[in-house]
Short mmCIF file of C-alpha atoms and ligand atoms in Angstrom, two decimals:
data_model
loop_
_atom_site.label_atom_id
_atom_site.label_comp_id
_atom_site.label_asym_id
_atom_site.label_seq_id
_atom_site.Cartn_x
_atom_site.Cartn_y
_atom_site.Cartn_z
CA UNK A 78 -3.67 20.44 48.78
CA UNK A 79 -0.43 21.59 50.28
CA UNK A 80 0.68 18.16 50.46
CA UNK A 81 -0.11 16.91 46.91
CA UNK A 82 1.70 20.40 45.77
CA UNK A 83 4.84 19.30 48.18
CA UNK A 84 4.29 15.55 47.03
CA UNK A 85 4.26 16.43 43.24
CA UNK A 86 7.58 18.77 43.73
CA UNK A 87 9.16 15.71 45.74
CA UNK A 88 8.69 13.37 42.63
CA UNK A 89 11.50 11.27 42.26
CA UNK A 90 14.42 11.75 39.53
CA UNK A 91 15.36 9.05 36.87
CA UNK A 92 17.14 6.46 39.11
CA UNK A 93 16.19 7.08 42.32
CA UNK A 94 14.19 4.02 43.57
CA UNK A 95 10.23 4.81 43.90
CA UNK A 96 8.65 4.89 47.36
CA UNK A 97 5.65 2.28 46.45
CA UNK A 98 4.14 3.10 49.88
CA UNK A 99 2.84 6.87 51.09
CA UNK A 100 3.06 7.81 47.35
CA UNK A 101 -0.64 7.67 47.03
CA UNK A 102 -2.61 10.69 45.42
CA UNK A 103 0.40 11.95 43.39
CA UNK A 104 -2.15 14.86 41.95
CA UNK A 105 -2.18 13.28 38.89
CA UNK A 106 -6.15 12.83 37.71
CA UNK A 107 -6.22 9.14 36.13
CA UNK A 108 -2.56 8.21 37.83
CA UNK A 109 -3.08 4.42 38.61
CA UNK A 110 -1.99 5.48 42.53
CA UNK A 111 -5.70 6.81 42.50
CA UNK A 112 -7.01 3.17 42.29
CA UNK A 113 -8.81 2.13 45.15
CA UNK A 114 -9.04 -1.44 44.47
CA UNK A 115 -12.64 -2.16 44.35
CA UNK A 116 -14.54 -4.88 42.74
CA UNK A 117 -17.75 -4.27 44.61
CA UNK A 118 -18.83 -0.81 44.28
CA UNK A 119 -21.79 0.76 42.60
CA UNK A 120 -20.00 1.51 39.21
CA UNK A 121 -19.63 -2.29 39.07
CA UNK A 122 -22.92 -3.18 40.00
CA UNK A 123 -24.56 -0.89 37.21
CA UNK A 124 -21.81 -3.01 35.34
CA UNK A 125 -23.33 -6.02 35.92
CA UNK A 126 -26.77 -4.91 35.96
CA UNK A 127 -26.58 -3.65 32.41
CA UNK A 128 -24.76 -6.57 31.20
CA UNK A 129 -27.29 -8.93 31.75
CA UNK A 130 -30.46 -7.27 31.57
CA UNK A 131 -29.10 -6.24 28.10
CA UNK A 132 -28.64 -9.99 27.75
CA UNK A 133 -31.88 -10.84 28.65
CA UNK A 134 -33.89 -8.64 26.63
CA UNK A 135 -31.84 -9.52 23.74
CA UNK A 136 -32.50 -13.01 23.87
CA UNK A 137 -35.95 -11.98 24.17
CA UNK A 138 -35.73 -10.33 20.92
CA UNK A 139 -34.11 -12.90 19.15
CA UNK A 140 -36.58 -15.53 20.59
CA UNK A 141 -39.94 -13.56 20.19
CA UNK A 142 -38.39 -11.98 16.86
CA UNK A 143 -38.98 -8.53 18.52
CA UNK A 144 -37.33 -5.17 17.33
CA UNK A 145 -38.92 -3.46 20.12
CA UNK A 146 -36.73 -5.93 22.66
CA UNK A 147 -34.10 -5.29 20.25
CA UNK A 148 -33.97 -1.66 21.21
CA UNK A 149 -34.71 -2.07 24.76
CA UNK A 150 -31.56 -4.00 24.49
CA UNK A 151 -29.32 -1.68 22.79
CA UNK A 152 -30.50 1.17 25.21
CA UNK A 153 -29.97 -0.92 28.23
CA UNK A 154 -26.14 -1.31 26.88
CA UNK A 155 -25.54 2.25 25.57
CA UNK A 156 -27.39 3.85 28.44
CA UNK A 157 -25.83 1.34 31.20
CA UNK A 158 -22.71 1.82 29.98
CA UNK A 159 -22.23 5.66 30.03
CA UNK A 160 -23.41 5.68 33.71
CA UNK A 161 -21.41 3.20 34.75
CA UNK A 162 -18.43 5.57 33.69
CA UNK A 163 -19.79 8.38 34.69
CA UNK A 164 -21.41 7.23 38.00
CA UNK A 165 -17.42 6.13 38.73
CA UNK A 166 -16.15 9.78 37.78
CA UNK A 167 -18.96 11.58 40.06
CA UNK A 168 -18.04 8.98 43.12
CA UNK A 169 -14.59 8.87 42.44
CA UNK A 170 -14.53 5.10 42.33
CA UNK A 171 -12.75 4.50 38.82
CA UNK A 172 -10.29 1.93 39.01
CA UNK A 173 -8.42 -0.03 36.86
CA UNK A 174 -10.63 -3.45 37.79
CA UNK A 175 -14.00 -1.46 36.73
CA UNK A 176 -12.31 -0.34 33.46
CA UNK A 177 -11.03 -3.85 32.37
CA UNK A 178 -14.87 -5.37 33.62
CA UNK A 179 -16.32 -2.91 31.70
CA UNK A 180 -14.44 -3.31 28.15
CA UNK A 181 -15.25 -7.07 28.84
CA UNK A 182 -18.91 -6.62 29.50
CA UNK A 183 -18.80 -3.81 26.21
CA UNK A 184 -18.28 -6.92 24.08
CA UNK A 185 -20.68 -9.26 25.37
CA UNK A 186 -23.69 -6.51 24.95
CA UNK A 187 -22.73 -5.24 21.33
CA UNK A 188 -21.77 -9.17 20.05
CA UNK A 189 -25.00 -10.41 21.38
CA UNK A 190 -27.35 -7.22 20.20
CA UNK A 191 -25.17 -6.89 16.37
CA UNK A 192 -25.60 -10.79 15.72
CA UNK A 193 -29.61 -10.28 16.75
CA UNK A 194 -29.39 -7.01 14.69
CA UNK A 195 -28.80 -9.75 11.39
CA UNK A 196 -32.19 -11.01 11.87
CA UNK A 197 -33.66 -8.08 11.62
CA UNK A 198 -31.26 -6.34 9.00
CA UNK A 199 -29.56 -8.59 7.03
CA UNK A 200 -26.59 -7.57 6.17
CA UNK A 201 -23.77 -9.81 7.39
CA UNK A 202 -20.72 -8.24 5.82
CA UNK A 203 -20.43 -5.18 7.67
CA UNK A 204 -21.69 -6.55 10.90
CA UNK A 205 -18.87 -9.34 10.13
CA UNK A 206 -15.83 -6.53 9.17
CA UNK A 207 -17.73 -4.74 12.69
CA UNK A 208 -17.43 -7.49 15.13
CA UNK A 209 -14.10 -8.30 13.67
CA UNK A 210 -13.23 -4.85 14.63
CA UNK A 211 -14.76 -5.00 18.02
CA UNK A 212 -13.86 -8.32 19.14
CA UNK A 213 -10.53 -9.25 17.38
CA UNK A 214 -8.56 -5.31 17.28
CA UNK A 215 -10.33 -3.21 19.62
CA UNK A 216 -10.79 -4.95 22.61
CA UNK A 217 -6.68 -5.93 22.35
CA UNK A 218 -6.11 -2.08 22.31
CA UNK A 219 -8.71 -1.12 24.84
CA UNK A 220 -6.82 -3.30 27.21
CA UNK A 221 -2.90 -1.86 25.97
CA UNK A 222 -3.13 1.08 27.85
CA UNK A 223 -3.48 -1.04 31.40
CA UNK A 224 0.26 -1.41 30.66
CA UNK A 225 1.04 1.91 31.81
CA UNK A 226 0.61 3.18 35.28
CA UNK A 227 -3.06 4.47 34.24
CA UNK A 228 -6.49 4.02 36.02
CA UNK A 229 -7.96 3.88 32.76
CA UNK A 230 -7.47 3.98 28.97
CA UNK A 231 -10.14 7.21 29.11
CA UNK A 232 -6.63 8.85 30.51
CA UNK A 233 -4.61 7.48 28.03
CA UNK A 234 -3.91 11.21 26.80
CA UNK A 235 -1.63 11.36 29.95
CA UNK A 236 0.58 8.70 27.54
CA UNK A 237 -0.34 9.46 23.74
CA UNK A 238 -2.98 12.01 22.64
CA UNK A 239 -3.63 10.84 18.96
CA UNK A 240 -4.47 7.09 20.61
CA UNK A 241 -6.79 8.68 22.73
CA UNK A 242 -8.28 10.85 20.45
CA UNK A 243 -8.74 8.53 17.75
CA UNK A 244 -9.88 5.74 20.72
CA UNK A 245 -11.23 6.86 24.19
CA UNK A 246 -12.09 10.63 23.67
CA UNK A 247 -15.92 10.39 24.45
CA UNK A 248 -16.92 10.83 20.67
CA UNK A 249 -14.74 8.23 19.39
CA UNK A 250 -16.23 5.64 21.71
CA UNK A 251 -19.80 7.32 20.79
CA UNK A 252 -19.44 6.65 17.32
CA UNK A 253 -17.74 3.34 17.71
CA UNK A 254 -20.39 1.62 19.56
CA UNK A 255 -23.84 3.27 17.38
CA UNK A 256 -22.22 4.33 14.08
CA UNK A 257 -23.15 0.92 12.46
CA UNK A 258 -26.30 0.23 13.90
CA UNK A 259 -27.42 3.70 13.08
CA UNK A 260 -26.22 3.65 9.29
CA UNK A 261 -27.76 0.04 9.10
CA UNK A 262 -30.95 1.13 10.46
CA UNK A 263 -31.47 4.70 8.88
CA UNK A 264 -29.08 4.27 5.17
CA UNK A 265 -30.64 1.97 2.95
CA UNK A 266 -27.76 1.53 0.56
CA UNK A 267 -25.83 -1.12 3.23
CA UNK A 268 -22.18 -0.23 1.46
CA UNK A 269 -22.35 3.12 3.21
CA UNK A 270 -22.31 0.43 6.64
CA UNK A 271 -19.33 -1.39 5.27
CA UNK A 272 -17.22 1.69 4.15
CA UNK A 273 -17.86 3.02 7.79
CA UNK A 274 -17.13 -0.12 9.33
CA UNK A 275 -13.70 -0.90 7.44
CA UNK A 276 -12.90 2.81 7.77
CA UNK A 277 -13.04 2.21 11.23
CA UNK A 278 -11.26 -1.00 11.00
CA UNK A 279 -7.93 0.51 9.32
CA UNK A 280 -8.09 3.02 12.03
CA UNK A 281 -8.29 0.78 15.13
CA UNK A 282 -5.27 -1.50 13.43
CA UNK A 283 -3.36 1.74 12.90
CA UNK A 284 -4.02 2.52 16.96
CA UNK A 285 -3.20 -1.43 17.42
CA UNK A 286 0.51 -0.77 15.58
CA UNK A 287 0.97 2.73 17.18
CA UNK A 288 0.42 1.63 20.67
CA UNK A 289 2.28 -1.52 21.09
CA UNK A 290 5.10 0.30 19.47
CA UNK A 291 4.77 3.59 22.31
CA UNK A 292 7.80 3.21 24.87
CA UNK A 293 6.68 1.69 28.58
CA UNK A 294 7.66 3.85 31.65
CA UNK A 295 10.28 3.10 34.23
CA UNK A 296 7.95 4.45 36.59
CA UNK A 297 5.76 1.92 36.75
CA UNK A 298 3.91 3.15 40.27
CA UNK A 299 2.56 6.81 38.41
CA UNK A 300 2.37 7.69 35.62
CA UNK A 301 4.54 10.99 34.07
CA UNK A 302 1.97 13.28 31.93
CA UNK A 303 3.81 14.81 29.15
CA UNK A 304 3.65 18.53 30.98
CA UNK A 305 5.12 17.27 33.86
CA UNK A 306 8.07 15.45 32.18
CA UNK A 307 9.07 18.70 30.41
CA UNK A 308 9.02 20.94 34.12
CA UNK A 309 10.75 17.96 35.96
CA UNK A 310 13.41 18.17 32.82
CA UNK A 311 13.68 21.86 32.75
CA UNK A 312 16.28 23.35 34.91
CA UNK A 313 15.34 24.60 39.08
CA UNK A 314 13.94 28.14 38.78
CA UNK A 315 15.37 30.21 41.51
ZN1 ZN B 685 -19.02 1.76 30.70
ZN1 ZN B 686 0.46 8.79 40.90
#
């Protein structure tokens, strides 16, 4: 604890070259030097685990024209893919491989379940504008934020809080994944789907513009939460 305090208070000034090696654990939670360079660990397994059993039972449903496998499949995704995330909080096994594998897998699972959804609910305009969405904007910006020294873009408030707010705050990535299902399923009047999903469209191509115009770091190796950069800018106290 001493350490990090002494390694934090040691953080290089603009110019001086950054010591890549022994800077581990800068005390920043979500800091990239946190990564710990894993592909097999048991965040990634649930990873793959819920990836293709969701694939399985939704081929299933589409083949057996089954609602019940339908669900099963949703579940498996939604479920599997919180505890993935949180299974890698609790361990302390996030890294910046598991994040990318998992907005990867995310795709797979909701493409495969929202294009089985259509035989069940037809209704292929807001599924279209919501796989558009998913597929085309969001996953693009999901993966932005592995441009700064982050472990993942669920610490992407560390760089821009409206991004992550509107994006990776737990709610927005709630509603993003079981909005349109739900409003399919439950609102019969399917224009109440397709305001929702192009609602959500003009806000993930707002994100798209506001990120890739958001200045990179020179520190590359950690990243510099917006807290820190006013102290380290503020003049020595005595
Ligand atoms: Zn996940
Ligand atoms: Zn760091």
């Amino acid at each position: 604890m001493a350490l990090s305090i002494l390694h934090r208070s040691s953080a290089p000034t603009a110019g001086t070259p950054v010591a890549s090696c022994g800077m581990r654990g800068c005390g920043v939670r979500g800091c990239c030097c946190a990564d710990r360079r894993q592909l097999l660990n048991g965040p990634n397994a649930v990873t793959v685990v819920r990836t293709v059993a969701s694939l399985i039972l939704v081929t299933l449903a589409a083949v057996q024209h089954s609602w019940p496998l339908l669900l099963a499949a949703y579940l498996t995704y939604w479920v599997g893919d919180s505890a993935d995330g949180c299974l890698a909080r609790w361990r302390g096994q996030e890294s910046r491989f598991g994040a990318v594998f998992d907005v990867v897998c995310d795709r797979i699972n909701c493409t495969s379940c929202a294009l089985v959804l259509l035989m069940f609910v037809p209704a292929p305009l807001p599924v279209a504008v919501f796989l558009f969405q998913f597929v085309v904007v969001d996953l693009p910006l999901t993966l932005l934020p592995m441009r700064w020294p982050v472990l993942s873009p669920n610490y992407f408030f560390l760089v821009d809080r409206l991004a992550y707010t509107l994006n990776w705050h737990v709610v927005a990535k709630v509603t993003n994944t079981t909005l349109l299902v739900l409003l399919l399923v439950f609102v019969p009047d399917q224009r109440v789907a397709l305001v929702a999903a192009s609602a959500v469209l003009c806000i993930k191509v707002f994100s798209l513009v506001r990120v890739l115009r958001l200045r990179l770091p020179a520190d590359r190796a950690h990243v510099t939460p917006p807290a820190a950069a006013a102290v380290r800018s503020a003049p020595a106290r005595a």
